[in-house]
mmCIF file of C-alpha atoms and ligand atoms in Angstrom:
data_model
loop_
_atom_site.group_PDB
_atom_site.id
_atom_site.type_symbol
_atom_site.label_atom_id
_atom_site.label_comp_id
_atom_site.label_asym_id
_atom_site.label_seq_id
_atom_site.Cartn_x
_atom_site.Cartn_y
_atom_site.Cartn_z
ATOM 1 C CA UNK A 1 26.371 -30.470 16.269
ATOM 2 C CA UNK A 2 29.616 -31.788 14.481
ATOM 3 C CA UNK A 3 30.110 -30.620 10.813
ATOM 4 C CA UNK A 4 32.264 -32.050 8.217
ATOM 5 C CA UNK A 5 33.859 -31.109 5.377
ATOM 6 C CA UNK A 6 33.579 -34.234 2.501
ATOM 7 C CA UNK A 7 36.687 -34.307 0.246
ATOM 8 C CA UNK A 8 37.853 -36.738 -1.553
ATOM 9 C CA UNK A 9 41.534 -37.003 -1.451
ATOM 10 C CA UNK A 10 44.129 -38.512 -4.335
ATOM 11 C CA UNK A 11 45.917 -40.554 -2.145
ATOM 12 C CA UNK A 12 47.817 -41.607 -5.067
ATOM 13 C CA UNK A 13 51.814 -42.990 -4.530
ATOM 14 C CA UNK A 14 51.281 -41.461 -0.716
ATOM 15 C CA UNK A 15 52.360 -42.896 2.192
ATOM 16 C CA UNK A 16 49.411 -43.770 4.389
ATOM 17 C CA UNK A 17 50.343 -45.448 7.941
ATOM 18 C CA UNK A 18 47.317 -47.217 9.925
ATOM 19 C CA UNK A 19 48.572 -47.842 13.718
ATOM 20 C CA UNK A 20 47.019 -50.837 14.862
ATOM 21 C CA UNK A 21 46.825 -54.634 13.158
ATOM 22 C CA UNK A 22 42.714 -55.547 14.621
ATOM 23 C CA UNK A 23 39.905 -56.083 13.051
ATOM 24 C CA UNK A 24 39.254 -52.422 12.427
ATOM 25 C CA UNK A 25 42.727 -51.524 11.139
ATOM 26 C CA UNK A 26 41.669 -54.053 8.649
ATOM 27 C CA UNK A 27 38.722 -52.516 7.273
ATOM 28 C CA UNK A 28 40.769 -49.038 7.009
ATOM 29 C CA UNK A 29 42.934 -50.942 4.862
ATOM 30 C CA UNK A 30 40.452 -52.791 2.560
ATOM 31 C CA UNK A 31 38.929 -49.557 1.906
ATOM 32 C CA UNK A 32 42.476 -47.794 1.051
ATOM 33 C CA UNK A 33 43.145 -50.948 -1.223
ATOM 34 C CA UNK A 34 41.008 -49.130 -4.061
ATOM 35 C CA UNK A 35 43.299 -46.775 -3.990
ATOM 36 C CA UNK A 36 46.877 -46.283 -5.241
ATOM 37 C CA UNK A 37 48.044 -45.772 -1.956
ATOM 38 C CA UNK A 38 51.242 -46.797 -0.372
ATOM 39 C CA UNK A 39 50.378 -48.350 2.728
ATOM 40 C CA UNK A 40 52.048 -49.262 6.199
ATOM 41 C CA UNK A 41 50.576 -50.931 9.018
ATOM 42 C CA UNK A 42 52.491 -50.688 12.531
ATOM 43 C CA UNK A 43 51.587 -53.310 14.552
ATOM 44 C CA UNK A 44 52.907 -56.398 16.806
ATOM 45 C CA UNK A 45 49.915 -58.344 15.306
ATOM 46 C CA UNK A 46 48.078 -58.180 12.553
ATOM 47 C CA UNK A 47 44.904 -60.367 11.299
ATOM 48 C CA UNK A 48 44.813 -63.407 8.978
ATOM 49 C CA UNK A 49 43.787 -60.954 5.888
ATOM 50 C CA UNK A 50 46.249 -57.940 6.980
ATOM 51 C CA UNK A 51 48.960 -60.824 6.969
ATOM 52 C CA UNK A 52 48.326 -62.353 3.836
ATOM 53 C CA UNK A 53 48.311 -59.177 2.315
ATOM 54 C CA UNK A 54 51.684 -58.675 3.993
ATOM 55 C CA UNK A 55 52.640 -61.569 1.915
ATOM 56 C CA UNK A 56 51.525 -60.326 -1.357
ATOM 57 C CA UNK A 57 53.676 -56.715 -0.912
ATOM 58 C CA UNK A 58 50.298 -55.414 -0.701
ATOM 59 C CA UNK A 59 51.221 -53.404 2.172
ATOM 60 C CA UNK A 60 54.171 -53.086 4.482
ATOM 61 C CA UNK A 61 53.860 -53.989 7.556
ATOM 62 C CA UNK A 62 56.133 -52.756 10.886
ATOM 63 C CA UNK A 63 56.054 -55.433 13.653
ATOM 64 C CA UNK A 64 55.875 -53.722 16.817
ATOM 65 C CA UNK A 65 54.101 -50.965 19.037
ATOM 66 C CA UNK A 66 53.618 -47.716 17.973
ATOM 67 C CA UNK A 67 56.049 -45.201 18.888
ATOM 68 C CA UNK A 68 56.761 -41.378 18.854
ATOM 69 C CA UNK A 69 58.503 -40.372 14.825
ATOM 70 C CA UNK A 70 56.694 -43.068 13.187
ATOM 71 C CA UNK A 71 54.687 -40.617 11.179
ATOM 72 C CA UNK A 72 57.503 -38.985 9.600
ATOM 73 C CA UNK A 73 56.710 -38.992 5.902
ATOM 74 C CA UNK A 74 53.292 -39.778 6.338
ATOM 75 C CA UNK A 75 50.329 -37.876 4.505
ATOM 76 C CA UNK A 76 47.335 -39.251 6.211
ATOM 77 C CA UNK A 77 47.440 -42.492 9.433
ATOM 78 C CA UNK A 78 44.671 -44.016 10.944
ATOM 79 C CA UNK A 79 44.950 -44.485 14.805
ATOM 80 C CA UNK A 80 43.073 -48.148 14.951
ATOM 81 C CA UNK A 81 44.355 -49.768 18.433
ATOM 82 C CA UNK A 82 42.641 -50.626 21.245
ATOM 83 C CA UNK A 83 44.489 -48.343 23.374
ATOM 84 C CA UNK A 84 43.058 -45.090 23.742
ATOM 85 C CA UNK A 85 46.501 -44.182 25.347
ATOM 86 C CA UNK A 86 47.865 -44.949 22.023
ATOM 87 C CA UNK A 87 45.283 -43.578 19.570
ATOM 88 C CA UNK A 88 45.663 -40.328 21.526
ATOM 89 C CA UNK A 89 49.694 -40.058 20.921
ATOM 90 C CA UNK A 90 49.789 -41.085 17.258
ATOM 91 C CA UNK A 91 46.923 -38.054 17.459
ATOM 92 C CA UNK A 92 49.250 -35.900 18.855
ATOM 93 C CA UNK A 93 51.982 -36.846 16.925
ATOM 94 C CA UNK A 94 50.146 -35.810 13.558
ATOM 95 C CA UNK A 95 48.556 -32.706 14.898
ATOM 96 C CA UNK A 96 51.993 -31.478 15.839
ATOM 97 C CA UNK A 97 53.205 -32.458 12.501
ATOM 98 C CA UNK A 98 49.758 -31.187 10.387
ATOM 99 C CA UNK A 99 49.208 -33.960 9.201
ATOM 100 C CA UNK A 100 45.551 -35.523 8.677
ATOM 101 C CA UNK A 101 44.716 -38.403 11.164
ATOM 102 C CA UNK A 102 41.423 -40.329 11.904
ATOM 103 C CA UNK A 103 40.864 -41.689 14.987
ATOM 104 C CA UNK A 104 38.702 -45.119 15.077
ATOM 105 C CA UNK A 105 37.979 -44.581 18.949
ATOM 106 C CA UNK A 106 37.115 -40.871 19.002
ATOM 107 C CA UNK A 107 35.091 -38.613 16.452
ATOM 108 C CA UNK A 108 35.666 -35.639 18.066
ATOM 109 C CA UNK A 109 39.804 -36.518 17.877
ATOM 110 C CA UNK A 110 40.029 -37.106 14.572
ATOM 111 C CA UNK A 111 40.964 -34.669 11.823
ATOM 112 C CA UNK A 112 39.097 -36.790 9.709
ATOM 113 C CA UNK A 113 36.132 -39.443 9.820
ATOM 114 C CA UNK A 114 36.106 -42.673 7.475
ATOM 115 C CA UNK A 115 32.643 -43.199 5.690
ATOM 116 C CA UNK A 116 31.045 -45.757 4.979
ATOM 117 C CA UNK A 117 31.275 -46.050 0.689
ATOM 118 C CA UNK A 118 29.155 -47.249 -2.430
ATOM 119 C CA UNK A 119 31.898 -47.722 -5.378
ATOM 120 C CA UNK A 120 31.028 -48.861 -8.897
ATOM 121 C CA UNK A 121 34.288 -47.906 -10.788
ATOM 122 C CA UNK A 122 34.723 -44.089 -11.207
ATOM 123 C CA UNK A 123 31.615 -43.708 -9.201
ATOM 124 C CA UNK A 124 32.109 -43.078 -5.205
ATOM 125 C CA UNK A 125 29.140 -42.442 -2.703
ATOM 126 C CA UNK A 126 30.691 -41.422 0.565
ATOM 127 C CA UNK A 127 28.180 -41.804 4.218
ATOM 128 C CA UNK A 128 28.786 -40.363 7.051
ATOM 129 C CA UNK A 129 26.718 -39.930 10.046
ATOM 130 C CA UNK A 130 29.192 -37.789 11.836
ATOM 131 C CA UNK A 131 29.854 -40.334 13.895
ATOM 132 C CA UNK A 132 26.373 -40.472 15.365
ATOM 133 C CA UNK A 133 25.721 -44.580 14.059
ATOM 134 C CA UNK A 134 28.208 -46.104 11.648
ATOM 135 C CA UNK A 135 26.183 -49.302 11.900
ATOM 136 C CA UNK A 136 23.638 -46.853 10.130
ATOM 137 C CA UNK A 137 25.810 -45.403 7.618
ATOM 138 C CA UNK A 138 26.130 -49.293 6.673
ATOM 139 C CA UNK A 139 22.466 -49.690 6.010
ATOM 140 C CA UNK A 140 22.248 -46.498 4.170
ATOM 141 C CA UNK A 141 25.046 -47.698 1.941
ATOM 142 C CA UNK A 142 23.442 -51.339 1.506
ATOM 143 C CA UNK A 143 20.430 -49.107 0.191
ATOM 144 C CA UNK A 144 22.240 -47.414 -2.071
ATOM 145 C CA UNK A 145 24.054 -50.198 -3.575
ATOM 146 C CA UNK A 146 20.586 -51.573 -4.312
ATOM 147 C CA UNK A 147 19.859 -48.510 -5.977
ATOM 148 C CA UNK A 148 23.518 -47.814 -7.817
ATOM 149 C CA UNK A 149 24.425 -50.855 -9.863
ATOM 150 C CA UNK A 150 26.845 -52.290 -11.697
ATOM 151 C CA UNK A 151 25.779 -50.198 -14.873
ATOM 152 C CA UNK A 152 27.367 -47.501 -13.525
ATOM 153 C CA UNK A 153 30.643 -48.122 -13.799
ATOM 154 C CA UNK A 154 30.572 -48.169 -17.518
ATOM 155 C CA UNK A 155 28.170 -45.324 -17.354
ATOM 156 C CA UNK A 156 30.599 -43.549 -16.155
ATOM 157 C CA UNK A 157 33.539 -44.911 -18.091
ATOM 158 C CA UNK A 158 31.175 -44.026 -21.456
ATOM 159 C CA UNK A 159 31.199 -40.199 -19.642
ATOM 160 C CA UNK A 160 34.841 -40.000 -18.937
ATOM 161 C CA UNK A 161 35.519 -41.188 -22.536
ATOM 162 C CA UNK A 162 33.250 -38.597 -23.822
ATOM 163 C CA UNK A 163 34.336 -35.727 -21.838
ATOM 164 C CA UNK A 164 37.875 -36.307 -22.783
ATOM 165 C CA UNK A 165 37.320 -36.635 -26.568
ATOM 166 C CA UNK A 166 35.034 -33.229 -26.528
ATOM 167 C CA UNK A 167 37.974 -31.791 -24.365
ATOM 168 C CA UNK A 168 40.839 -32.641 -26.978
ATOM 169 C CA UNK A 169 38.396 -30.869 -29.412
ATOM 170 C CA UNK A 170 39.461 -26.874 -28.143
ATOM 171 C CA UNK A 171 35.742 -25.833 -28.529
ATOM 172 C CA UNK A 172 34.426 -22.935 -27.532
ATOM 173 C CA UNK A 173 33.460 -23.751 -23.959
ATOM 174 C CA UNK A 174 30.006 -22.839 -24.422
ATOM 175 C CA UNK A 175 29.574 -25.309 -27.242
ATOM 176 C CA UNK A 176 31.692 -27.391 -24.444
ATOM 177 C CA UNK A 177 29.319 -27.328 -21.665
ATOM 178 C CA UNK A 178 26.455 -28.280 -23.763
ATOM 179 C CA UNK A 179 27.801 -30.986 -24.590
ATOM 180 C CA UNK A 180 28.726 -32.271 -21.620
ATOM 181 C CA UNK A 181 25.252 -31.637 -20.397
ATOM 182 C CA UNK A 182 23.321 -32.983 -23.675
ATOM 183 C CA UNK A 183 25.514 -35.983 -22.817
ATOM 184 C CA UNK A 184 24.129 -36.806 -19.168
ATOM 185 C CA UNK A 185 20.640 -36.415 -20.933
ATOM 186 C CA UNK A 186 20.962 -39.238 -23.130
ATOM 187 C CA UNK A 187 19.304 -42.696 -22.161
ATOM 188 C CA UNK A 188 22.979 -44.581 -22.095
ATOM 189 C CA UNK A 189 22.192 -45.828 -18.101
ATOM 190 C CA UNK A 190 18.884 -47.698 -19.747
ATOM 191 C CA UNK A 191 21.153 -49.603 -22.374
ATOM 192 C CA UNK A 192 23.706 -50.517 -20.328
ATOM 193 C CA UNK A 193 20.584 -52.036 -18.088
ATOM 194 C CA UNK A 194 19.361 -53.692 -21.031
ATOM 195 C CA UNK A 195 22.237 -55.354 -22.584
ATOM 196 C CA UNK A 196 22.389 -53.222 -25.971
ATOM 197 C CA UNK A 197 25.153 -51.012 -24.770
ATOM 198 C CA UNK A 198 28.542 -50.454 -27.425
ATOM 199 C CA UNK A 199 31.416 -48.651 -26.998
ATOM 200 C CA UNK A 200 31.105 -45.885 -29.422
ATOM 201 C CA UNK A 201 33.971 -45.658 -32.398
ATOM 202 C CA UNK A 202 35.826 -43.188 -32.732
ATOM 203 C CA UNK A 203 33.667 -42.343 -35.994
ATOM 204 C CA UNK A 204 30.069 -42.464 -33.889
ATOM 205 C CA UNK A 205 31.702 -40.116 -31.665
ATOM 206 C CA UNK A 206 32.737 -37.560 -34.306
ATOM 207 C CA UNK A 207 29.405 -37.891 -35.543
ATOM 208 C CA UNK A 208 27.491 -37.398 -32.819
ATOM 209 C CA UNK A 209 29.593 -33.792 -32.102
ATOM 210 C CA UNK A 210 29.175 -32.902 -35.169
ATOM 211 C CA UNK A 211 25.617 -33.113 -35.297
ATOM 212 C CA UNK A 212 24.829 -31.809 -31.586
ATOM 213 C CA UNK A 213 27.177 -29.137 -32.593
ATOM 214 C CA UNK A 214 24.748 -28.038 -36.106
ATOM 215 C CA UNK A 215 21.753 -28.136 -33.604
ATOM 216 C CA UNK A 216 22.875 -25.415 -31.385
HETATM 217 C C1 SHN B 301 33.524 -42.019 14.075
HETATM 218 C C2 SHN B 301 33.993 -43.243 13.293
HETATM 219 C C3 SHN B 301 35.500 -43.111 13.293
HETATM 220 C C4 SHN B 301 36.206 -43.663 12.098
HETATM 221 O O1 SHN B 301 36.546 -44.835 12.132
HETATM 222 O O2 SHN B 301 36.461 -42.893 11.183
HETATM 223 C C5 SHN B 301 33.572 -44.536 13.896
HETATM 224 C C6 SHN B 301 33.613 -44.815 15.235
HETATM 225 C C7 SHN B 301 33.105 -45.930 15.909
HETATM 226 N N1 SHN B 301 32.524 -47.011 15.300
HETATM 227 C C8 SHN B 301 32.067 -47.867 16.249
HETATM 228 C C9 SHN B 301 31.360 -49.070 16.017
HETATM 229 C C10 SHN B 301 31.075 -49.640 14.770
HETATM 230 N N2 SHN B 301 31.532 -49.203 13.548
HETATM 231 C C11 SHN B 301 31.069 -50.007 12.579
HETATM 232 C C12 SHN B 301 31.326 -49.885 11.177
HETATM 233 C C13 SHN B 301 31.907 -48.800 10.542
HETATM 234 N N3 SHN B 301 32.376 -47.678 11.154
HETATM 235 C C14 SHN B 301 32.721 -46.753 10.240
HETATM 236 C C15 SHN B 301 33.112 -45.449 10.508
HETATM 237 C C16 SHN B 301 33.201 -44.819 11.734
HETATM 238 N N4 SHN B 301 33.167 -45.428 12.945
HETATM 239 C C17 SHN B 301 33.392 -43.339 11.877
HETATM 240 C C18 SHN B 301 32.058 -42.628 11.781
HETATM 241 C C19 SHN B 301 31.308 -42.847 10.489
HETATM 242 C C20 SHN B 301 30.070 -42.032 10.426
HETATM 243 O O3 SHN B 301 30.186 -40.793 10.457
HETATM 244 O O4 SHN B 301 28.963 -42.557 10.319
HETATM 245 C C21 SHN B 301 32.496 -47.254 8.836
HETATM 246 C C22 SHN B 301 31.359 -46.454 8.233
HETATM 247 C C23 SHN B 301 33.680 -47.073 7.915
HETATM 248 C C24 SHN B 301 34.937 -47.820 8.294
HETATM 249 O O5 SHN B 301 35.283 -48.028 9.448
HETATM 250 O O6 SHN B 301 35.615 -48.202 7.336
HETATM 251 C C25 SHN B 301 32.144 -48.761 9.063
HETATM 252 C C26 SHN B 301 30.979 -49.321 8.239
HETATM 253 C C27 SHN B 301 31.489 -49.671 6.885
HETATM 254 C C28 SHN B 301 30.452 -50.325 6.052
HETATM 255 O O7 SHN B 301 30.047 -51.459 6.351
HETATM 256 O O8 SHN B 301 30.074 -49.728 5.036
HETATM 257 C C29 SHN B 301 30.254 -51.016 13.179
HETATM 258 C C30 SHN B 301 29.506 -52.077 12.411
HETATM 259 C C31 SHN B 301 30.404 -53.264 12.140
HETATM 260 O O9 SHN B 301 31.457 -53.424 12.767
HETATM 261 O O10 SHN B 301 29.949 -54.064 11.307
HETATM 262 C C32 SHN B 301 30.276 -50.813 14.565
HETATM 263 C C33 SHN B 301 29.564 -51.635 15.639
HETATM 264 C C34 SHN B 301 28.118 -51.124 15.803
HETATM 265 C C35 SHN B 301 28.015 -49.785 16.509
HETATM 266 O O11 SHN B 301 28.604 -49.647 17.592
HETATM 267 O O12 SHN B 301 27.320 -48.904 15.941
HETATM 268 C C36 SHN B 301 32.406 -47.349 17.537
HETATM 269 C C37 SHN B 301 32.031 -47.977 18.849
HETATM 270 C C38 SHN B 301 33.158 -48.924 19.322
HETATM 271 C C39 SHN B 301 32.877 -49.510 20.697
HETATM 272 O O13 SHN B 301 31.886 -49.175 21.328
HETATM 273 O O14 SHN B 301 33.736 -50.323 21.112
HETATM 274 C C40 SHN B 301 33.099 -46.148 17.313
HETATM 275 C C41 SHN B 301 33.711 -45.217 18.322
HETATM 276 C C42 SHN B 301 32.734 -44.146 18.752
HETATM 277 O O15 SHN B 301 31.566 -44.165 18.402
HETATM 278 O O16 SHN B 301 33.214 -43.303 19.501
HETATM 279 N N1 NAI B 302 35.898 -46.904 13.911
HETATM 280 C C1 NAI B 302 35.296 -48.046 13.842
HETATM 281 O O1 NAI B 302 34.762 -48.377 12.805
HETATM 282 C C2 NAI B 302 35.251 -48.919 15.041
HETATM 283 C C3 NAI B 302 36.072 -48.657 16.099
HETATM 284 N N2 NAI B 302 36.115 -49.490 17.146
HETATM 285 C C4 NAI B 302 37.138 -49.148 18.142
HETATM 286 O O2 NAI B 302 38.401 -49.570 17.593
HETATM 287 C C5 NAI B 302 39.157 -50.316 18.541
HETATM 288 C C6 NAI B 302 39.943 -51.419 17.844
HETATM 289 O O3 NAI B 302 39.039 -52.421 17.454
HETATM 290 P P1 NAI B 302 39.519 -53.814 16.816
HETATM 291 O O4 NAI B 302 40.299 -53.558 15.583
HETATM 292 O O5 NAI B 302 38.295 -54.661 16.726
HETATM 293 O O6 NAI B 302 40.502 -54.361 17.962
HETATM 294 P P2 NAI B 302 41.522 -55.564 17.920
HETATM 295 O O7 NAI B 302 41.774 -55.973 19.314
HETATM 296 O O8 NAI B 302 41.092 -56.553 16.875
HETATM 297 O O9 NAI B 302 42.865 -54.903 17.322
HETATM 298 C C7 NAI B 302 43.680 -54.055 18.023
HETATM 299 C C8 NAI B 302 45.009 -54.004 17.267
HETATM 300 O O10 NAI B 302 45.821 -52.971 17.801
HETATM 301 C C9 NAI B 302 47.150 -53.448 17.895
HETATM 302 N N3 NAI B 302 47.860 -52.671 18.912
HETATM 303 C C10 NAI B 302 47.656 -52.648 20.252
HETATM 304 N N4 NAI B 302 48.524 -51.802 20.841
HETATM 305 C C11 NAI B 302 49.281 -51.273 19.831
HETATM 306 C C12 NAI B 302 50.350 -50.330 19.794
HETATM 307 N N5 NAI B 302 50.829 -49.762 20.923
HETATM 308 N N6 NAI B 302 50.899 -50.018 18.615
HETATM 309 C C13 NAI B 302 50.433 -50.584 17.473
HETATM 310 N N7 NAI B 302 49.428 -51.476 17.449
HETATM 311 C C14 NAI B 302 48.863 -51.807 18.616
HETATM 312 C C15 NAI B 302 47.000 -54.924 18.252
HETATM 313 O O11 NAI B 302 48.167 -55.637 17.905
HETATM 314 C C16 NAI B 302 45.811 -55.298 17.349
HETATM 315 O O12 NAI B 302 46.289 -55.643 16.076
HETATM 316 C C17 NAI B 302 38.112 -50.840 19.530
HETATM 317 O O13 NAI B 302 38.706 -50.874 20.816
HETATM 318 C C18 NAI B 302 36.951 -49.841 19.457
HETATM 319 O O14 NAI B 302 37.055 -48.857 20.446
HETATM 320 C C19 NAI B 302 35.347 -50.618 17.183
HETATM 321 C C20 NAI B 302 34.470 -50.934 16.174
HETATM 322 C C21 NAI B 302 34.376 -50.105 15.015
#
């Protein structure tokens, strides 16, 4: 049996290249559009939605076939075609050059897989069946969206917030880690649900060390 390695990777102000302008290639890109990635699509066609975004300098797009030394630069591509000719020689072409490459036709060619994901802001719930049904990594993440609402995105914009004011403070990092923890304990997911949710001031949160601090 196959076994993978989940990462999540900063794609961040990288070039990412998806060969291939179909239906799939289009998904790949929707999915690298929550990112901050620079993307380029080589293709002779591309869909209605890959085109439009072509007009909004969402992405760049190349308008032709594939072809050998069009992955110099790149730090991850997606082999999307329908030529399994094709997928296998932009596969090539990145193995020989290390660099990561999924491709949509083929599991076992690919470097890496792409999952099927649940986001809700700083929140991301990756699926993967190892390529054994992606139509049931789908349902699995239609569950969990059911499951993972909305409320966590500021849940976990309330816990970034947190963690970075308790990190400015230079406290001992046992006092730290406490903290942290007492903070996942608290019933903030239940308020957000309920409507009664506030930022907390800068004041509430000085407090609220303060006193967690006395109680340890
Ligand atoms: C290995 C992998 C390679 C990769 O792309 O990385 C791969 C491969 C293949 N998919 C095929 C078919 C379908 N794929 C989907 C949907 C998704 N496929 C995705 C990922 C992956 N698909 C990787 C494994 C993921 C894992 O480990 O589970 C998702 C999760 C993510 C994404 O693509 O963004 C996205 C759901 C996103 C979402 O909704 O959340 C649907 C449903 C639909 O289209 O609605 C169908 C039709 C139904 C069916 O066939 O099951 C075929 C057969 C093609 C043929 O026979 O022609 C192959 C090739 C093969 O199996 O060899
Ligand atoms: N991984 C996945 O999630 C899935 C993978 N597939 C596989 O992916 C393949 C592609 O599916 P679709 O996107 O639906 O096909 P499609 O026919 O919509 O798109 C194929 C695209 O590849 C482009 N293309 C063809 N030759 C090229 C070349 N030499 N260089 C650059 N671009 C080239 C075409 O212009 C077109 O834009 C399918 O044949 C199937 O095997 C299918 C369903 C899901």
């Amino acid at each position: 049996m196959e076994h993978y390695t989940p990462i999540y990777v900063n794609t961040s102000d990288k070039s990412v290249l998806v060969i291939g302008g179909g239906r799939v290639a289009e998904r790949k890109v929707r999915g690298l559009l929550q990112t901050e990635a620079r993307i380029t699509v080589v293709s002779p066609l591309l869909t209605p939605t890959l085109e439009q975004l072509h007009q909004e300098s969402r992405i760049e797009w190349i308008a032709r076939s594939y072809r050998n030394g069009d992955l110099r630069g790149a730090f991850l591509v997606y082999a999307a075609t329908d030529d399994p000719n094709v997928n296998h020689s932009v596969v090539q072409e990145a193995e020989a050059g290390a660099i990561l490459v999924n491709d949509a036709m083929s599991s076992g060619n690919s470097s890496f897989i792409t999952p099927s994901v649940v986001r809700r802001g700083r929140l991301s719930i990756a699926i993967s069946t190892a390529g054994a049904g992606p139509a049931a990594a789908a349902e699995i993440r239609a569950l969990l969206e059911q499951q993972f609402g909305d409320e966590y995105e500021t849940y976990l914009d309330f816990l970034h917030q947190m963690r970075m004011e308790i990190k400015s403070r230079g406290l001992p990092p046992t006092v730290r880690s406490t903290l942290l923890r007492r903070l996942t304990e608290m019933d903030i997911l239940d308020t957000i649900r309920t409507g009664q949710f506030e930022w907390w001031s800068e004041e509430k949160i000085g407090n609220w060390i303060s006193r967690n601090q006395e109680e340890m």
